[in-house]
PDB file of C-alpha atoms and ligand atoms in Angstrom:
ATOM      1  CA  UNK A   1      81.063  -9.273 -46.388  1.00 75.00           C
ATOM      2  CA  UNK A   2      78.323  -8.432 -48.971  1.00 90.00           C
ATOM      3  CA  UNK A   3      75.385  -6.397 -47.999  1.00 97.00           C
ATOM      4  CA  UNK A   4      72.632  -7.533 -45.372  1.00 98.00           C
ATOM      5  CA  UNK A   5      69.736  -8.019 -46.917  1.00 98.00           C
ATOM      6  CA  UNK A   6      66.749  -7.583 -43.935  1.00 98.00           C
ATOM      7  CA  UNK A   7      63.313  -7.805 -44.414  1.00 99.00           C
ATOM      8  CA  UNK A   8      60.490  -5.848 -41.689  1.00 99.00           C
ATOM      9  CA  UNK A   9      57.707  -7.190 -40.494  1.00 98.00           C
ATOM     10  CA  UNK A  10      55.452  -3.555 -39.694  1.00 98.00           C
ATOM     11  CA  UNK A  11      57.561  -1.340 -41.955  1.00 98.00           C
ATOM     12  CA  UNK A  12      54.881   1.052 -41.969  1.00 98.00           C
ATOM     13  CA  UNK A  13      54.914   1.472 -38.279  1.00 98.00           C
ATOM     14  CA  UNK A  14      56.501   4.189 -36.132  1.00 98.00           C
ATOM     15  CA  UNK A  15      59.711   2.247 -35.418  1.00 98.00           C
ATOM     16  CA  UNK A  16      59.378   0.449 -38.490  1.00 98.00           C
ATOM     17  CA  UNK A  17      59.650   3.485 -40.944  1.00 98.00           C
ATOM     18  CA  UNK A  18      62.447   4.618 -38.829  1.00 98.00           C
ATOM     19  CA  UNK A  19      64.175   1.578 -39.162  1.00 98.00           C
ATOM     20  CA  UNK A  20      63.465   0.799 -43.202  1.00 98.00           C
ATOM     21  CA  UNK A  21      65.443   4.731 -43.352  1.00 98.00           C
ATOM     22  CA  UNK A  22      68.172   3.691 -41.431  1.00 98.00           C
ATOM     23  CA  UNK A  23      68.749   0.620 -43.320  1.00 98.00           C
ATOM     24  CA  UNK A  24      68.273   2.254 -46.908  1.00 98.00           C
ATOM     25  CA  UNK A  25      71.166   5.149 -46.101  1.00 98.00           C
ATOM     26  CA  UNK A  26      73.850   2.362 -44.470  1.00 98.00           C
ATOM     27  CA  UNK A  27      76.122   0.793 -47.228  1.00 98.00           C
ATOM     28  CA  UNK A  28      76.392  -2.456 -45.091  1.00 98.00           C
ATOM     29  CA  UNK A  29      72.593  -2.808 -46.002  1.00 98.00           C
ATOM     30  CA  UNK A  30      70.953  -3.762 -49.070  1.00 98.00           C
ATOM     31  CA  UNK A  31      67.844  -2.439 -50.143  1.00 98.00           C
ATOM     32  CA  UNK A  32      65.509  -3.229 -47.284  1.00 98.00           C
ATOM     33  CA  UNK A  33      62.433  -5.079 -47.960  1.00 98.00           C
ATOM     34  CA  UNK A  34      59.051  -3.263 -46.420  1.00 98.00           C
ATOM     35  CA  UNK A  35      56.556  -6.026 -45.523  1.00 98.00           C
ATOM     36  CA  UNK A  36      53.240  -4.146 -45.123  1.00 98.00           C
ATOM     37  CA  UNK A  37      49.536  -4.922 -45.416  1.00 97.00           C
ATOM     38  CA  UNK A  38      47.741  -2.281 -47.899  1.00 97.00           C
ATOM     39  CA  UNK A  39      48.083  -1.704 -51.383  1.00 98.00           C
ATOM     40  CA  UNK A  40      48.520   2.185 -50.434  1.00 98.00           C
ATOM     41  CA  UNK A  41      51.691   1.107 -48.176  1.00 98.00           C
ATOM     42  CA  UNK A  42      53.527  -0.637 -50.652  1.00 98.00           C
ATOM     43  CA  UNK A  43      53.014   1.976 -53.434  1.00 98.00           C
ATOM     44  CA  UNK A  44      54.103   4.339 -50.814  1.00 98.00           C
ATOM     45  CA  UNK A  45      57.450   2.665 -50.151  1.00 98.00           C
ATOM     46  CA  UNK A  46      58.117   1.460 -53.453  1.00 98.00           C
ATOM     47  CA  UNK A  47      57.457   4.804 -55.595  1.00 98.00           C
ATOM     48  CA  UNK A  48      58.460   7.332 -52.088  1.00 98.00           C
ATOM     49  CA  UNK A  49      60.902   5.549 -49.957  1.00 98.00           C
ATOM     50  CA  UNK A  50      62.402   4.041 -53.299  1.00 98.00           C
ATOM     51  CA  UNK A  51      62.538   0.226 -51.178  1.00 98.00           C
ATOM     52  CA  UNK A  52      61.482  -3.455 -51.726  1.00 98.00           C
ATOM     53  CA  UNK A  53      57.848  -3.916 -50.394  1.00 98.00           C
ATOM     54  CA  UNK A  54      55.783  -6.990 -49.996  1.00 98.00           C
ATOM     55  CA  UNK A  55      51.850  -7.082 -49.431  1.00 98.00           C
ATOM     56  CA  UNK A  56      51.750  -9.526 -46.662  1.00 98.00           C
ATOM     57  CA  UNK A  57      48.804  -9.080 -44.083  1.00 98.00           C
ATOM     58  CA  UNK A  58      50.390 -11.558 -41.556  1.00 98.00           C
ATOM     59  CA  UNK A  59      47.201 -11.943 -39.820  1.00 97.00           C
ATOM     60  CA  UNK A  60      45.909 -13.351 -42.704  1.00 97.00           C
ATOM     61  CA  UNK A  61      48.493 -14.707 -44.523  1.00 98.00           C
ATOM     62  CA  UNK A  62      49.866 -18.628 -44.735  1.00 98.00           C
ATOM     63  CA  UNK A  63      53.068 -19.512 -42.503  1.00 98.00           C
ATOM     64  CA  UNK A  64      53.921 -20.611 -46.374  1.00 98.00           C
ATOM     65  CA  UNK A  65      52.851 -17.199 -47.695  1.00 98.00           C
ATOM     66  CA  UNK A  66      55.286 -15.221 -45.351  1.00 98.00           C
ATOM     67  CA  UNK A  67      58.212 -18.167 -46.303  1.00 98.00           C
ATOM     68  CA  UNK A  68      57.749 -16.902 -49.908  1.00 98.00           C
ATOM     69  CA  UNK A  69      57.662 -12.692 -49.083  1.00 98.00           C
ATOM     70  CA  UNK A  70      61.099 -13.382 -46.636  1.00 98.00           C
ATOM     71  CA  UNK A  71      62.766 -16.219 -49.176  1.00 98.00           C
ATOM     72  CA  UNK A  72      66.821 -14.895 -49.883  1.00 98.00           C
ATOM     73  CA  UNK A  73      66.837 -12.322 -46.984  1.00 98.00           C
ATOM     74  CA  UNK A  74      69.713 -12.553 -44.392  1.00 98.00           C
ATOM     75  CA  UNK A  75      67.178 -11.331 -41.455  1.00 98.00           C
ATOM     76  CA  UNK A  76      64.118 -10.301 -40.602  1.00 99.00           C
ATOM     77  CA  UNK A  77      63.025  -7.431 -37.945  1.00 99.00           C
ATOM     78  CA  UNK A  78      59.468  -8.443 -36.310  1.00 99.00           C
ATOM     79  CA  UNK A  79      58.125  -4.731 -35.100  1.00 98.00           C
ATOM     80  CA  UNK A  80      54.641  -5.106 -35.810  1.00 98.00           C
ATOM     81  CA  UNK A  81      51.729  -4.704 -33.360  1.00 98.00           C
ATOM     82  CA  UNK A  82      47.849  -4.358 -33.144  1.00 96.00           C
ATOM     83  CA  UNK A  83      48.788  -0.949 -31.668  1.00 87.00           C
ATOM     84  CA  UNK A  84      45.707  -0.677 -29.107  1.00 79.00           C
ATOM     85  CA  UNK A  85      43.358  -1.641 -32.000  1.00 78.00           C
ATOM     86  CA  UNK A  86      41.053  -4.377 -29.810  1.00 83.00           C
ATOM     87  CA  UNK A  87      42.046  -7.216 -27.982  1.00 90.00           C
ATOM     88  CA  UNK A  88      41.560  -9.603 -30.751  1.00 93.00           C
ATOM     89  CA  UNK A  89      44.196  -7.966 -32.694  1.00 96.00           C
ATOM     90  CA  UNK A  90      46.888  -8.490 -30.188  1.00 97.00           C
ATOM     91  CA  UNK A  91      46.491 -11.856 -29.988  1.00 96.00           C
ATOM     92  CA  UNK A  92      46.641 -12.275 -34.322  1.00 97.00           C
ATOM     93  CA  UNK A  93      49.319  -9.634 -34.884  1.00 98.00           C
ATOM     94  CA  UNK A  94      51.202  -9.426 -31.851  1.00 98.00           C
ATOM     95  CA  UNK A  95      51.358 -12.988 -30.562  1.00 98.00           C
ATOM     96  CA  UNK A  96      50.284 -15.332 -33.558  1.00 98.00           C
ATOM     97  CA  UNK A  97      51.736 -13.029 -36.335  1.00 98.00           C
ATOM     98  CA  UNK A  98      54.695 -12.880 -34.515  1.00 98.00           C
ATOM     99  CA  UNK A  99      54.861 -16.621 -34.296  1.00 98.00           C
ATOM    100  CA  UNK A 100      53.782 -17.046 -37.846  1.00 98.00           C
ATOM    101  CA  UNK A 101      56.737 -14.940 -38.828  1.00 98.00           C
ATOM    102  CA  UNK A 102      59.153 -17.472 -36.618  1.00 98.00           C
ATOM    103  CA  UNK A 103      57.968 -20.653 -38.045  1.00 98.00           C
ATOM    104  CA  UNK A 104      58.122 -18.927 -42.070  1.00 98.00           C
ATOM    105  CA  UNK A 105      62.045 -18.017 -41.259  1.00 98.00           C
ATOM    106  CA  UNK A 106      62.350 -21.545 -40.370  1.00 98.00           C
ATOM    107  CA  UNK A 107      60.376 -23.155 -43.498  1.00 98.00           C
ATOM    108  CA  UNK A 108      62.614 -20.030 -45.370  1.00 98.00           C
ATOM    109  CA  UNK A 109      66.073 -20.704 -43.785  1.00 98.00           C
ATOM    110  CA  UNK A 110      66.375 -16.991 -42.660  1.00 98.00           C
ATOM    111  CA  UNK A 111      68.139 -17.751 -39.690  1.00 98.00           C
ATOM    112  CA  UNK A 112      68.512 -14.360 -37.859  1.00 98.00           C
ATOM    113  CA  UNK A 113      65.629 -12.675 -36.509  1.00 99.00           C
ATOM    114  CA  UNK A 114      65.183 -10.187 -34.244  1.00 99.00           C
ATOM    115  CA  UNK A 115      61.739  -8.900 -32.258  1.00 99.00           C
ATOM    116  CA  UNK A 116      60.637  -5.580 -30.766  1.00 98.00           C
ATOM    117  CA  UNK A 117      58.454  -6.853 -27.655  1.00 98.00           C
ATOM    118  CA  UNK A 118      58.019  -5.059 -24.524  1.00 98.00           C
ATOM    119  CA  UNK A 119      59.928  -3.821 -21.654  1.00 98.00           C
ATOM    120  CA  UNK A 120      60.068  -6.533 -18.435  1.00 98.00           C
ATOM    121  CA  UNK A 121      57.214  -8.825 -20.542  1.00 98.00           C
ATOM    122  CA  UNK A 122      58.992 -11.359 -18.167  1.00 97.00           C
ATOM    123  CA  UNK A 123      57.719 -10.261 -15.116  1.00 97.00           C
ATOM    124  CA  UNK A 124      54.280 -10.904 -14.636  1.00 97.00           C
ATOM    125  CA  UNK A 125      54.375  -8.624 -11.241  1.00 96.00           C
ATOM    126  CA  UNK A 126      55.352  -5.682 -13.036  1.00 96.00           C
ATOM    127  CA  UNK A 127      52.698  -6.023 -15.847  1.00 96.00           C
ATOM    128  CA  UNK A 128      49.525  -7.684 -14.251  1.00 93.00           C
ATOM    129  CA  UNK A 129      47.962  -4.929 -12.714  1.00 91.00           C
ATOM    130  CA  UNK A 130      48.872  -2.138 -15.060  1.00 90.00           C
ATOM    131  CA  UNK A 131      45.229  -1.158 -16.555  1.00 88.00           C
ATOM    132  CA  UNK A 132      44.684  -1.946 -20.016  1.00 89.00           C
ATOM    133  CA  UNK A 133      47.960  -3.651 -21.189  1.00 93.00           C
ATOM    134  CA  UNK A 134      47.631  -7.282 -19.310  1.00 95.00           C
ATOM    135  CA  UNK A 135      46.353  -8.949 -22.341  1.00 95.00           C
ATOM    136  CA  UNK A 136      49.160  -6.977 -24.387  1.00 96.00           C
ATOM    137  CA  UNK A 137      51.815  -8.514 -22.037  1.00 97.00           C
ATOM    138  CA  UNK A 138      50.469 -11.653 -22.000  1.00 97.00           C
ATOM    139  CA  UNK A 139      50.806 -11.862 -25.854  1.00 97.00           C
ATOM    140  CA  UNK A 140      54.387 -10.219 -25.846  1.00 98.00           C
ATOM    141  CA  UNK A 141      55.480 -12.482 -23.060  1.00 98.00           C
ATOM    142  CA  UNK A 142      54.037 -15.554 -24.874  1.00 98.00           C
ATOM    143  CA  UNK A 143      55.488 -14.945 -28.368  1.00 98.00           C
ATOM    144  CA  UNK A 144      58.729 -14.278 -26.764  1.00 98.00           C
ATOM    145  CA  UNK A 145      58.730 -17.763 -25.558  1.00 98.00           C
ATOM    146  CA  UNK A 146      57.977 -18.811 -28.800  1.00 98.00           C
ATOM    147  CA  UNK A 147      61.004 -17.009 -30.089  1.00 98.00           C
ATOM    148  CA  UNK A 148      63.342 -18.372 -27.430  1.00 98.00           C
ATOM    149  CA  UNK A 149      62.166 -21.916 -28.429  1.00 98.00           C
ATOM    150  CA  UNK A 150      62.504 -21.357 -31.879  1.00 98.00           C
ATOM    151  CA  UNK A 151      65.729 -22.513 -33.990  1.00 96.00           C
ATOM    152  CA  UNK A 152      66.551 -18.922 -34.836  1.00 98.00           C
ATOM    153  CA  UNK A 153      69.468 -16.725 -34.043  1.00 98.00           C
ATOM    154  CA  UNK A 154      67.476 -14.710 -32.606  1.00 98.00           C
ATOM    155  CA  UNK A 155      67.264 -11.220 -30.200  1.00 98.00           C
ATOM    156  CA  UNK A 156      64.365  -9.986 -28.015  1.00 98.00           C
ATOM    157  CA  UNK A 157      64.759  -6.097 -27.528  1.00 98.00           C
ATOM    158  CA  UNK A 158      62.279  -4.927 -24.777  1.00 98.00           C
ATOM    159  CA  UNK A 159      62.093  -1.337 -24.600  1.00 98.00           C
ATOM    160  CA  UNK A 160      60.112   0.715 -22.516  1.00 98.00           C
ATOM    161  CA  UNK A 161      57.729   3.572 -22.876  1.00 97.00           C
ATOM    162  CA  UNK A 162      58.226   4.607 -26.782  1.00 98.00           C
ATOM    163  CA  UNK A 163      58.813   8.116 -27.510  1.00 97.00           C
ATOM    164  CA  UNK A 164      58.965  10.014 -30.840  1.00 95.00           C
ATOM    165  CA  UNK A 165      61.400  12.328 -29.780  1.00 95.00           C
ATOM    166  CA  UNK A 166      65.243  12.422 -32.174  1.00 95.00           C
ATOM    167  CA  UNK A 167      67.351   9.923 -31.147  1.00 97.00           C
ATOM    168  CA  UNK A 168      70.049  10.229 -28.856  1.00 98.00           C
ATOM    169  CA  UNK A 169      72.270   7.098 -29.172  1.00 98.00           C
ATOM    170  CA  UNK A 170      72.091   7.008 -25.136  1.00 98.00           C
ATOM    171  CA  UNK A 171      71.314   3.857 -23.186  1.00 98.00           C
ATOM    172  CA  UNK A 172      70.947   3.170 -19.847  1.00 98.00           C
ATOM    173  CA  UNK A 173      73.043   0.404 -18.427  1.00 98.00           C
ATOM    174  CA  UNK A 174      70.765  -2.880 -17.721  1.00 98.00           C
ATOM    175  CA  UNK A 175      72.567  -2.713 -13.429  1.00 97.00           C
ATOM    176  CA  UNK A 176      71.123   0.661 -13.668  1.00 98.00           C
ATOM    177  CA  UNK A 177      67.641   0.155 -15.057  1.00 97.00           C
ATOM    178  CA  UNK A 178      65.420   1.218 -12.248  1.00 97.00           C
ATOM    179  CA  UNK A 179      66.950   4.693 -12.126  1.00 97.00           C
ATOM    180  CA  UNK A 180      64.603   5.238 -14.902  1.00 97.00           C
ATOM    181  CA  UNK A 181      61.227   3.918 -13.438  1.00 96.00           C
ATOM    182  CA  UNK A 182      60.551   7.664 -12.671  1.00 94.00           C
ATOM    183  CA  UNK A 183      59.997   8.610 -16.584  1.00 93.00           C
ATOM    184  CA  UNK A 184      58.602   5.467 -17.291  1.00 92.00           C
ATOM    185  CA  UNK A 185      61.712   3.527 -17.986  1.00 97.00           C
ATOM    186  CA  UNK A 186      61.361   5.921 -22.107  1.00 98.00           C
ATOM    187  CA  UNK A 187      62.904   5.572 -24.948  1.00 98.00           C
ATOM    188  CA  UNK A 188      63.261   7.252 -28.134  1.00 98.00           C
ATOM    189  CA  UNK A 189      61.838   5.236 -31.376  1.00 98.00           C
ATOM    190  CA  UNK A 190      64.896   6.143 -33.392  1.00 98.00           C
ATOM    191  CA  UNK A 191      67.238   4.424 -30.650  1.00 98.00           C
ATOM    192  CA  UNK A 192      64.955   1.579 -30.792  1.00 98.00           C
ATOM    193  CA  UNK A 193      65.732   1.452 -34.393  1.00 98.00           C
ATOM    194  CA  UNK A 194      69.523   2.272 -34.259  1.00 98.00           C
ATOM    195  CA  UNK A 195      70.139  -0.655 -31.988  1.00 98.00           C
ATOM    196  CA  UNK A 196      68.477  -2.734 -34.170  1.00 98.00           C
ATOM    197  CA  UNK A 197      70.762  -1.595 -37.080  1.00 98.00           C
ATOM    198  CA  UNK A 198      73.521  -2.257 -34.340  1.00 98.00           C
ATOM    199  CA  UNK A 199      72.189  -5.810 -33.420  1.00 98.00           C
ATOM    200  CA  UNK A 200      72.086  -7.002 -36.959  1.00 98.00           C
ATOM    201  CA  UNK A 201      75.942  -5.804 -37.703  1.00 98.00           C
ATOM    202  CA  UNK A 202      76.834  -7.624 -34.081  1.00 98.00           C
ATOM    203  CA  UNK A 203      75.155 -10.910 -34.083  1.00 98.00           C
ATOM    204  CA  UNK A 204      78.181 -12.119 -31.520  1.00 98.00           C
ATOM    205  CA  UNK A 205      77.061  -9.770 -28.722  1.00 98.00           C
ATOM    206  CA  UNK A 206      73.541 -10.091 -29.499  1.00 98.00           C
ATOM    207  CA  UNK A 207      72.205 -13.422 -30.635  1.00 98.00           C
ATOM    208  CA  UNK A 208      69.894 -15.752 -28.418  1.00 98.00           C
ATOM    209  CA  UNK A 209      69.639 -12.802 -26.181  1.00 98.00           C
ATOM    210  CA  UNK A 210      66.927 -10.565 -24.534  1.00 98.00           C
ATOM    211  CA  UNK A 211      67.996  -7.036 -23.891  1.00 98.00           C
ATOM    212  CA  UNK A 212      66.222  -4.402 -22.110  1.00 98.00           C
ATOM    213  CA  UNK A 213      66.108  -1.008 -24.145  1.00 98.00           C
ATOM    214  CA  UNK A 214      65.886   2.295 -21.587  1.00 98.00           C
ATOM    215  CA  UNK A 215      67.085   5.509 -22.720  1.00 98.00           C
ATOM    216  CA  UNK A 216      70.150   6.656 -20.464  1.00 98.00           C
ATOM    217  CA  UNK A 217      74.163   7.968 -20.285  1.00 98.00           C
ATOM    218  CA  UNK A 218      75.700   4.910 -21.810  1.00 98.00           C
ATOM    219  CA  UNK A 219      76.268   5.537 -26.171  1.00 98.00           C
ATOM    220  CA  UNK A 220      75.082   2.686 -27.732  1.00 98.00           C
ATOM    221  CA  UNK A 221      78.091   1.008 -28.940  1.00 96.00           C
ATOM    222  CA  UNK A 222      79.680   0.910 -25.509  1.00 97.00           C
ATOM    223  CA  UNK A 223      76.251  -0.483 -24.239  1.00 98.00           C
ATOM    224  CA  UNK A 224      76.934  -3.688 -26.814  1.00 97.00           C
ATOM    225  CA  UNK A 225      80.116  -4.082 -25.629  1.00 96.00           C
ATOM    226  CA  UNK A 226      79.133  -4.615 -22.572  1.00 96.00           C
ATOM    227  CA  UNK A 227      76.191  -6.988 -23.075  1.00 96.00           C
TER     228      UNK A 227
HETATM  229  N1  NAP B   1      53.651   1.567 -27.548  1.00 80.60           N
HETATM  230  C1  NAP B   1      55.057   1.732 -26.520  1.00 80.60           C
HETATM  231  O1  NAP B   1      55.002   2.641 -25.580  1.00 80.60           O
HETATM  232  C2  NAP B   1      55.368   0.261 -26.935  1.00 80.60           C
HETATM  233  C3  NAP B   1      56.615   0.206 -25.753  1.00 80.60           C
HETATM  234  C4  NAP B   1      57.250  -0.820 -25.776  1.00 80.60           C
HETATM  235  C5  NAP B   1      57.130  -1.898 -27.553  1.00 80.60           C
HETATM  236  N2  NAP B   1      56.253  -1.891 -28.039  1.00 80.60           N
HETATM  237  C6  NAP B   1      55.986  -2.455 -29.300  1.00 80.60           C
HETATM  238  O2  NAP B   1      57.207  -1.618 -30.194  1.00 80.60           O
HETATM  239  C7  NAP B   1      56.564  -2.147 -31.488  1.00 80.60           C
HETATM  240  C8  NAP B   1      56.783  -1.142 -32.586  1.00 80.60           C
HETATM  241  O3  NAP B   1      55.874  -0.302 -32.050  1.00 80.60           O
HETATM  242  P1  NAP B   1      55.528   1.011 -32.534  1.00 80.60           P
HETATM  243  O4  NAP B   1      55.250   2.220 -32.339  1.00 80.60           O
HETATM  244  O5  NAP B   1      56.126   1.357 -34.090  1.00 80.60           O
HETATM  245  O6  NAP B   1      53.991   0.218 -33.600  1.00 80.60           O
HETATM  246  P2  NAP B   1      52.708   0.989 -34.407  1.00 80.60           P
HETATM  247  O7  NAP B   1      53.141   2.415 -34.956  1.00 80.60           O
HETATM  248  O8  NAP B   1      51.399   0.538 -33.794  1.00 80.60           O
HETATM  249  O9  NAP B   1      53.067   0.382 -35.928  1.00 80.60           O
HETATM  250  C9  NAP B   1      52.891  -1.296 -35.677  1.00 80.60           C
HETATM  251  C10 NAP B   1      52.644  -1.845 -37.312  1.00 80.60           C
HETATM  252  O10 NAP B   1      52.646  -3.247 -37.117  1.00 80.60           O
HETATM  253  C11 NAP B   1      51.908  -3.306 -38.677  1.00 80.60           C
HETATM  254  N3  NAP B   1      50.676  -4.029 -38.547  1.00 80.60           N
HETATM  255  C12 NAP B   1      49.502  -4.351 -37.640  1.00 80.60           C
HETATM  256  N4  NAP B   1      48.932  -5.406 -38.312  1.00 80.60           N
HETATM  257  C13 NAP B   1      49.590  -6.188 -39.146  1.00 80.60           C
HETATM  258  C14 NAP B   1      49.314  -6.934 -39.845  1.00 80.60           C
HETATM  259  N5  NAP B   1      48.329  -7.832 -40.151  1.00 80.60           N
HETATM  260  N6  NAP B   1      50.159  -7.595 -41.198  1.00 80.60           N
HETATM  261  C15 NAP B   1      51.378  -6.621 -41.327  1.00 80.60           C
HETATM  262  N7  NAP B   1      51.344  -5.618 -40.627  1.00 80.60           N
HETATM  263  C16 NAP B   1      50.626  -5.252 -39.801  1.00 80.60           C
HETATM  264  C17 NAP B   1      50.857  -1.881 -38.552  1.00 80.60           C
HETATM  265  O11 NAP B   1      50.041  -1.730 -39.774  1.00 80.60           O
HETATM  266  P3  NAP B   1      49.197  -0.265 -39.900  1.00 80.60           P
HETATM  267  O12 NAP B   1      49.362   1.007 -40.366  1.00 80.60           O
HETATM  268  O13 NAP B   1      48.275  -0.620 -41.731  1.00 80.60           O
HETATM  269  O14 NAP B   1      48.235  -0.957 -39.030  1.00 80.60           O
HETATM  270  C18 NAP B   1      51.918  -1.067 -38.401  1.00 80.60           C
HETATM  271  O15 NAP B   1      52.456  -0.449 -39.270  1.00 80.60           O
HETATM  272  C19 NAP B   1      55.094  -2.830 -31.816  1.00 80.60           C
HETATM  273  O16 NAP B   1      55.634  -4.182 -31.680  1.00 80.60           O
HETATM  274  C20 NAP B   1      54.354  -2.207 -29.915  1.00 80.60           C
HETATM  275  O17 NAP B   1      54.208  -3.346 -29.499  1.00 80.60           O
HETATM  276  C21 NAP B   1      55.628  -0.412 -28.127  1.00 80.60           C
END
């Protein structure tokens, strides 16, 4: 199989950077494309990280412009987010930004799509009383639904609370997720990036699935085999 060409939306984010590095050092993948929103970020990825980069602000670009940026790629990963920078931007980045990228994938003929959503987004009773996160979850849940309604070979990843510790390579089996409630269902961003890489390499196990990601005691390879 020829190396997969992957474009990452939100490449300058914390998960995005880890993912770009993993893709760039894995021979199963071609040099990845970092989709970012400032010229400084483009220069950083091209000159320091030595990957391809596209200046495409998903809030302000048209679907056609986003389609042009991802044209020719085998897969798109969406890991962008407003990151607490205002309720309005939750809707223009996490919700409509994601929907526009889905539409762009359909327009450009990029079938494979992976989105980083949030744990239990489908369960309104879980999040409706979490102070400050209600709008965020409304956006994530609605974006996930648009992804499921698309024609894409999607995978919706729903990590718990994201940490910046070193990856463990271990995930919590889905039938024992609730054991992790006391640690806020946390997961290291490096493990999220590793799981995205494995999802790209194992579409048979992950396409058309919504998968909760929390650190636990099962190796990622075993976890994927059990999906
Ligand atoms: N924090 C948590 O505990 C948690 C839990 C579950 C899921 N998540 C989700 O996981 C995902 C990844 O998290 P993270 O910590 O890596 O997020 P992050 O560090 O905040 O990165 C988000 C990235 O999105 C980019 N972005 C924002 N607006 C954009 C635009 N208009 N066009 C292009 N890119 C844009 C940002 O660019 P700039 O750097 O230029 O701002 C940033 O690089 C997010 O969707 C987040 O909502 C987070």
